[in-house]
Amino acid sequence: MKTLNVGMIGAGFMGKAHAMAYAAMPMFFWPAPAITVRKMVADVTEEAAKDAALRLGFESYTADWRDIINNPEIDIVDIVTPNDSHAEIAIAAARAGKHIICEKPLARGAEESKTMLDAVQAAGVKHMVAFNYRRTPAVALAKKYIDEGAIGKVLNFRGTYLQDWSADPNSPLSWRFQKSIAGSGALGDIGTHVLDFARYLAGDVAEVMATTKTWINERPVQAGGVDKLGTVKSSDDVEKCPVDVDDEVLSMLRFENGAIGSIEATRNGHGRNNFLTFEVHGEKGSISFNYERRDELKVFFKDDPEDRRGFRTVYTGPAHPYGDGLWPIPALGIGYGETKIIETYDLVKSIVDDTDVSPNFADGYRIEQIADAILKSAQEGRWVSVDEI
Ligand code: SOE
């Protein structure tokens, strides 16, 4: 069986998710398009990299990510580092002829993302940006219903991503709150997932009208810039530094096909943990999804007999997208891990079959253009066309 060697750069929360997916993908999707071998992992120090190799099951490790780029045995470079290093690593990997998967958002904005897109296109390698939530079977099922015309022409998309892991002002200032590293705040970190849903389900976005807000303007500094996603709290007397990104964003959307809609993302939604939702209204029905109940897709079809019309719940299982590889009974439970396993499967399949995969760097770049248009609109208080970016 074909094997593909993976070199992963970064080994935090997202590294854990990706490493697990490389190990598990063939267990779910068999025969696998190829076996993914966890060949080499890079982290910031020798000690951290050694620990990552043990913890995540990699054959070797390095404290210099360029060892992965320069290793002729590596087929896939996996970038799971903070946003400010995505471009440098991806461009080097593309020039070395490696296939690439990069965590989202693609980079710190449209300009940087474009350099990455140019590099992968020039190199002719496969490229993917890890907007994994569209690989939740219920989300792929929504896409299938829409493509089949089950709700008719799409009129409206409304999406939210509400979180609260950093709603406490004493949760630390990680790189996610620093513009120079992250590019933007809630918009780039979670709002882009909603933008991916919007484009996937309703079509491309043409214009935006937005507002942003930062409620928590400073946060405690933590040694080593630890990114524990709010699980570590500091006391009030610790040194604090300014937050220079948004922690809340709202935007109206006009789609190229005439549909309208909105997105919202916040880090201050107390009680909302990973409240990633959408509702799509079409001429003949509606579809609604909430990632906190990710086995379920709520659908309403206007053509149902009038006396039984109403939202019904479809629990995803073997009859639905990716169902033949996942669990044998509906509602056994889809998790974050499964979305990453499916993502890996689709990437590997595209490499082996030599087909395009999406979302790819072109999608990632377009999402960064929309995000930049949202920031511009919020600053200038007017509708901004995405093509202005
Ligand atoms: C933090 O907000 C975060 O880890 C995001 O960066 C991820 O993309 C999201 O899936 C979960 O929350």
XYZ file of C-alpha atoms and ligand atoms in Angstrom:
401
model
C 0.000 0.000 0.000
C 1.144 3.525 -0.790
C 2.566 5.511 2.106
C 2.886 9.272 2.529
C 5.347 10.697 5.061
C 4.161 13.613 7.136
C 6.318 16.321 8.661
C 4.344 18.354 11.181
C 5.490 21.791 12.302
C 3.989 22.723 15.670
C 2.723 20.394 18.360
C 0.098 22.170 20.451
C -3.660 21.588 20.603
C -3.978 21.480 16.838
C -0.890 19.283 16.438
C -2.570 16.775 18.734
C -5.712 16.785 16.571
C -3.766 16.340 13.332
C -1.452 13.623 14.689
C -4.464 11.680 15.926
C -6.048 11.973 12.471
C -2.944 10.618 10.690
C -2.993 7.585 12.974
C -6.747 7.003 12.830
C -7.604 7.796 9.194
C -6.885 4.272 7.836
C -8.828 2.738 10.751
C -11.929 4.577 9.529
C -11.449 4.792 5.772
C -10.316 1.377 4.595
C -8.826 0.640 2.183
C -7.130 3.965 2.820
C -5.944 5.969 -0.201
C -2.496 5.806 1.463
C -1.083 5.177 4.901
C 0.094 8.403 6.542
C 3.363 7.929 8.385
C 4.141 10.346 11.222
C 7.742 10.863 10.147
C 9.048 14.038 11.804
C 7.720 16.706 14.132
C 9.190 20.156 14.799
C 8.717 22.265 17.886
C 10.470 25.336 19.258
C 13.092 23.592 21.403
C 14.835 20.223 21.222
C 13.163 19.198 24.479
C 9.656 20.205 23.350
C 10.151 18.467 19.996
C 11.354 15.255 21.660
C 8.367 15.326 23.960
C 6.048 15.938 20.977
C 7.490 12.969 19.079
C 6.807 10.680 22.051
C 3.406 12.089 22.794
C 2.140 12.244 19.209
C 3.848 9.169 17.791
C 6.362 10.692 15.357
C 9.464 8.700 14.330
C 11.828 11.652 14.675
C 11.930 15.249 15.816
C 13.734 18.531 15.302
C 13.906 22.021 16.790
C 14.416 23.492 13.303
C 11.379 23.301 11.015
C 13.657 23.623 7.977
C 14.844 20.056 8.633
C 11.347 18.968 7.607
C 11.371 21.082 4.451
C 14.843 19.797 3.500
C 14.048 16.150 4.192
C 13.500 14.421 0.820
C 11.477 11.688 2.524
C 8.706 14.079 3.574
C 5.660 14.192 1.264
C 3.230 16.342 3.290
C 4.104 19.390 5.381
C 1.516 20.092 8.059
C 1.569 23.635 9.485
C 0.034 23.910 12.950
C 1.896 26.961 14.200
C 0.590 30.453 15.090
C -0.511 32.523 12.106
C 2.614 34.654 11.735
C 4.730 31.707 10.549
C 2.270 30.155 8.083
C 3.495 32.083 5.049
C 7.220 31.555 5.542
C 6.817 27.825 6.145
C 4.261 27.242 3.388
C 6.303 29.075 0.771
C 9.443 27.127 1.697
C 7.481 23.857 1.643
C 5.952 24.630 -1.759
C 9.364 25.455 -3.215
C 10.604 22.107 -1.918
C 7.731 20.386 -3.758
C 5.832 19.269 -0.640
C 2.060 18.964 -0.413
C 0.741 21.249 2.315
C -2.008 21.393 4.877
C -2.092 24.649 6.831
C -4.194 25.511 9.858
C -6.671 28.357 9.531
C -6.766 31.254 9.031
C -4.419 30.901 6.067
C -2.346 33.904 7.196
C -2.609 37.318 8.855
C -4.509 38.875 5.973
C -5.121 38.795 2.243
C -1.737 40.105 1.142
C 0.222 37.438 2.987
C -2.238 34.732 1.919
C -1.793 35.671 -1.734
C 1.968 34.996 -1.519
C 1.156 31.509 -0.244
C -1.363 30.873 -2.995
C 1.119 32.022 -5.647
C 3.790 29.701 -4.225
C 1.640 26.548 -4.202
C 0.276 27.277 -7.656
C 3.771 27.809 -9.067
C 4.955 24.571 -7.466
C 1.937 22.512 -8.554
C 1.579 20.865 -5.141
C -1.685 20.025 -3.356
C -2.774 22.523 -0.741
C -5.470 22.565 1.881
C -6.509 24.992 4.605
C -7.898 23.298 7.680
C -11.439 24.649 7.957
C -12.402 21.292 9.400
C -15.976 22.066 10.476
C -17.332 21.766 6.956
C -16.293 18.106 7.268
C -18.825 17.484 10.007
C -21.128 14.976 8.256
C -24.218 17.074 9.101
C -22.636 20.113 7.418
C -21.711 18.071 4.340
C -25.291 16.783 4.346
C -26.616 20.368 4.375
C -24.424 21.071 1.358
C -25.776 17.971 -0.398
C -29.404 19.008 0.231
C -28.695 22.530 -1.039
C -26.883 21.259 -4.150
C -29.745 18.861 -4.861
C -32.196 21.763 -4.692
C -34.040 20.425 -1.628
C -34.558 23.953 -0.255
C -34.559 25.704 -3.622
C -32.674 28.882 -4.345
C -30.800 30.146 -1.269
C -32.162 33.458 0.007
C -30.410 33.951 3.333
C -27.431 32.584 5.313
C -26.941 33.488 8.974
C -24.005 32.092 10.867
C -22.570 32.508 14.352
C -19.498 31.384 16.231
C -19.861 32.185 19.910
C -17.239 31.171 22.475
C -16.432 32.031 26.073
C -13.035 30.460 26.819
C -11.513 33.940 26.969
C -14.509 35.885 28.314
C -12.662 36.174 31.648
C -10.367 39.261 31.578
C -7.828 37.239 33.567
C -7.363 34.597 30.921
C -3.891 35.171 29.506
C -2.681 37.227 26.601
C -1.771 34.475 24.161
C -0.681 35.119 20.584
C -4.365 35.021 19.634
C -4.806 38.517 21.113
C -1.830 40.089 19.343
C -2.281 41.572 15.898
C 1.355 41.103 14.894
C 1.016 37.329 15.362
C -2.663 36.598 14.770
C -3.605 39.262 12.197
C -7.031 39.775 13.762
C -8.960 38.497 16.787
C -12.299 36.705 16.910
C -12.701 37.481 13.217
C -9.645 35.520 12.063
C -9.727 32.839 14.729
C -13.382 31.813 14.634
C -15.226 34.213 12.291
C -13.352 32.701 9.356
C -14.915 29.291 10.123
C -18.336 30.921 9.644
C -17.161 32.588 6.445
C -16.091 29.154 5.217
C -19.613 27.862 5.943
C -21.128 30.881 4.184
C -19.148 30.325 0.996
C -19.589 26.530 1.120
C -23.352 26.668 1.526
C -24.535 29.929 -0.004
C -21.867 30.967 -2.519
C -19.189 33.623 -2.657
C -19.476 36.870 -0.739
C -19.436 40.091 -2.765
C -19.856 42.877 -0.177
C -19.821 43.343 3.587
C -20.968 45.914 6.135
C -19.479 45.304 9.549
C -18.715 46.438 13.063
C -16.087 45.128 15.485
C -15.551 45.602 19.199
C -12.883 44.870 21.773
C -14.407 44.545 25.252
C -11.316 43.294 27.072
C -8.549 45.730 26.261
C -5.714 44.217 28.276
C -4.822 40.781 29.566
C -2.241 39.255 31.915
C 1.091 38.427 30.331
C 2.173 34.833 30.753
C 5.718 33.531 30.590
C 6.381 31.829 27.278
C 3.189 33.245 25.714
C 1.351 30.081 26.756
C -1.716 29.309 24.657
C -3.889 27.343 27.042
C -7.129 28.704 25.626
C -8.288 30.281 28.857
C -7.781 27.256 31.080
C -5.073 29.050 33.043
C -6.223 32.134 34.943
C -3.976 34.756 36.475
C -4.561 36.902 39.502
C -5.428 40.604 39.175
C -1.976 41.794 40.257
C -0.098 40.242 37.332
C 1.374 42.578 34.665
C -1.103 43.218 31.864
C -0.523 44.156 28.234
C -2.876 45.619 25.640
C -5.041 43.510 23.355
C -4.934 45.005 19.870
C -7.469 42.823 18.069
C -11.272 42.513 18.006
C -13.011 40.151 20.383
C -16.391 40.533 18.714
C -17.442 41.046 15.095
C -20.768 41.364 13.298
C -21.155 41.644 9.545
C -23.961 41.771 7.054
C -23.207 39.969 3.796
C -24.312 40.345 0.208
C -23.567 37.261 -1.851
C -22.595 37.279 -5.531
C -25.754 35.305 -6.374
C -28.045 37.878 -4.761
C -28.566 36.083 -1.432
C -28.060 38.106 1.740
C -26.975 37.143 5.232
C -24.911 37.790 8.311
C -22.112 36.429 10.431
C -21.297 36.981 14.086
C -18.299 35.886 16.131
C -17.551 36.623 19.759
C -15.186 35.558 22.493
C -17.511 36.972 25.156
C -20.558 34.737 24.823
C -20.768 33.451 28.403
C -22.215 29.945 28.386
C -21.510 29.445 24.691
C -18.573 27.058 24.398
C -18.296 26.212 20.738
C -21.590 27.599 19.469
C -20.904 27.393 15.757
C -24.210 27.578 13.935
C -25.864 28.351 10.644
C -29.361 28.635 9.321
C -29.981 28.749 5.596
C -33.323 29.763 4.162
C -34.242 28.833 0.619
C -37.325 29.312 -1.521
C -38.526 25.791 -0.618
C -37.233 25.194 2.895
C -34.701 25.804 5.630
C -31.684 24.038 7.137
C -30.277 24.664 10.577
C -27.156 23.353 12.367
C -25.405 23.878 15.695
C -21.976 22.298 16.204
C -22.761 21.806 19.895
C -25.272 19.193 18.626
C -23.211 18.066 15.672
C -24.931 14.740 14.939
C -28.098 16.631 14.116
C -29.287 18.530 11.064
C -32.643 20.295 11.338
C -34.504 20.570 8.061
C -37.824 22.021 6.998
C -39.271 21.291 3.573
C -42.118 23.527 2.432
C -43.429 20.839 0.071
C -44.195 18.423 2.942
C -47.964 17.867 3.398
C -49.331 20.841 5.285
C -50.578 18.806 8.268
C -47.090 17.450 9.020
C -44.929 20.353 8.051
C -42.301 21.350 10.611
C -38.603 21.139 11.348
C -37.413 17.540 11.596
C -34.075 16.279 12.906
C -31.855 14.056 10.807
C -29.199 12.228 12.855
C -26.190 11.600 10.656
C -24.997 8.041 10.135
C -24.105 5.499 7.450
C -26.585 6.942 4.916
C -24.909 10.336 4.946
C -21.654 11.892 3.704
C -18.595 9.948 4.905
C -21.012 7.519 6.581
C -19.419 4.399 5.146
C -16.145 5.169 6.924
C -17.493 6.358 10.259
C -19.704 4.623 12.823
C -22.318 1.971 11.885
C -25.313 3.507 13.704
C -26.635 7.094 13.417
C -26.034 9.302 16.469
C -23.212 7.182 17.937
C -21.404 10.493 17.971
C -19.314 12.648 15.703
C -16.602 14.684 17.396
C -13.866 17.168 16.642
C -11.542 14.212 15.992
C -13.765 12.772 13.289
C -13.787 16.090 11.406
C -9.976 16.002 11.382
C -9.904 12.341 10.296
C -12.198 13.159 7.368
C -10.058 16.205 6.526
C -6.953 13.986 6.406
C -8.785 11.426 4.270
C -9.823 14.055 1.726
C -6.327 15.552 1.589
C -4.623 12.183 1.123
C -7.174 11.107 -1.482
C -6.573 14.297 -3.462
C -2.812 13.645 -3.421
C -3.173 10.018 -4.489
C -5.866 10.697 -7.124
C -4.236 13.950 -8.246
C -7.447 15.933 -7.853
C -8.151 19.338 -6.325
C -9.292 19.501 -2.744
C -11.145 22.251 -0.994
C -10.995 24.385 1.028
C -7.584 25.060 -0.480
C -5.295 28.093 -0.443
C -7.486 29.843 -3.045
C -10.415 29.494 -0.629
C -8.201 30.551 2.269
C -7.096 33.623 0.347
C -10.664 34.570 -0.568
C -11.714 34.202 3.073
C -8.842 36.512 4.072
C -10.042 39.032 1.467
C -13.532 38.922 2.969
C -12.067 39.251 6.478
C -9.980 42.248 5.407
C -13.086 43.783 3.809
C -14.925 43.282 7.123
C -12.167 45.115 9.027
C -12.146 47.901 6.458
C -15.918 48.239 6.612
C -15.841 48.380 10.417
C -13.207 51.108 10.254
C -14.833 53.179 7.530
C -18.498 52.561 8.403
C -19.627 51.652 4.880
C -20.337 48.690 2.616
C -17.038 47.356 1.249
C -16.772 45.240 -1.878
C -14.471 42.226 -1.401
C -12.869 43.056 -4.749
C -11.563 46.319 -3.224
C -9.108 44.197 -1.226
C -9.905 29.015 19.657
O -10.877 29.957 19.492
C -10.130 27.789 18.765
O -9.178 26.839 19.116
C -9.979 28.105 17.272
O -8.687 28.552 16.958
C -10.306 26.859 16.459
O -10.232 27.106 15.077
C -11.691 26.344 16.844
O -11.939 25.163 16.171
C -11.806 26.099 18.325
O -11.438 27.274 19.012
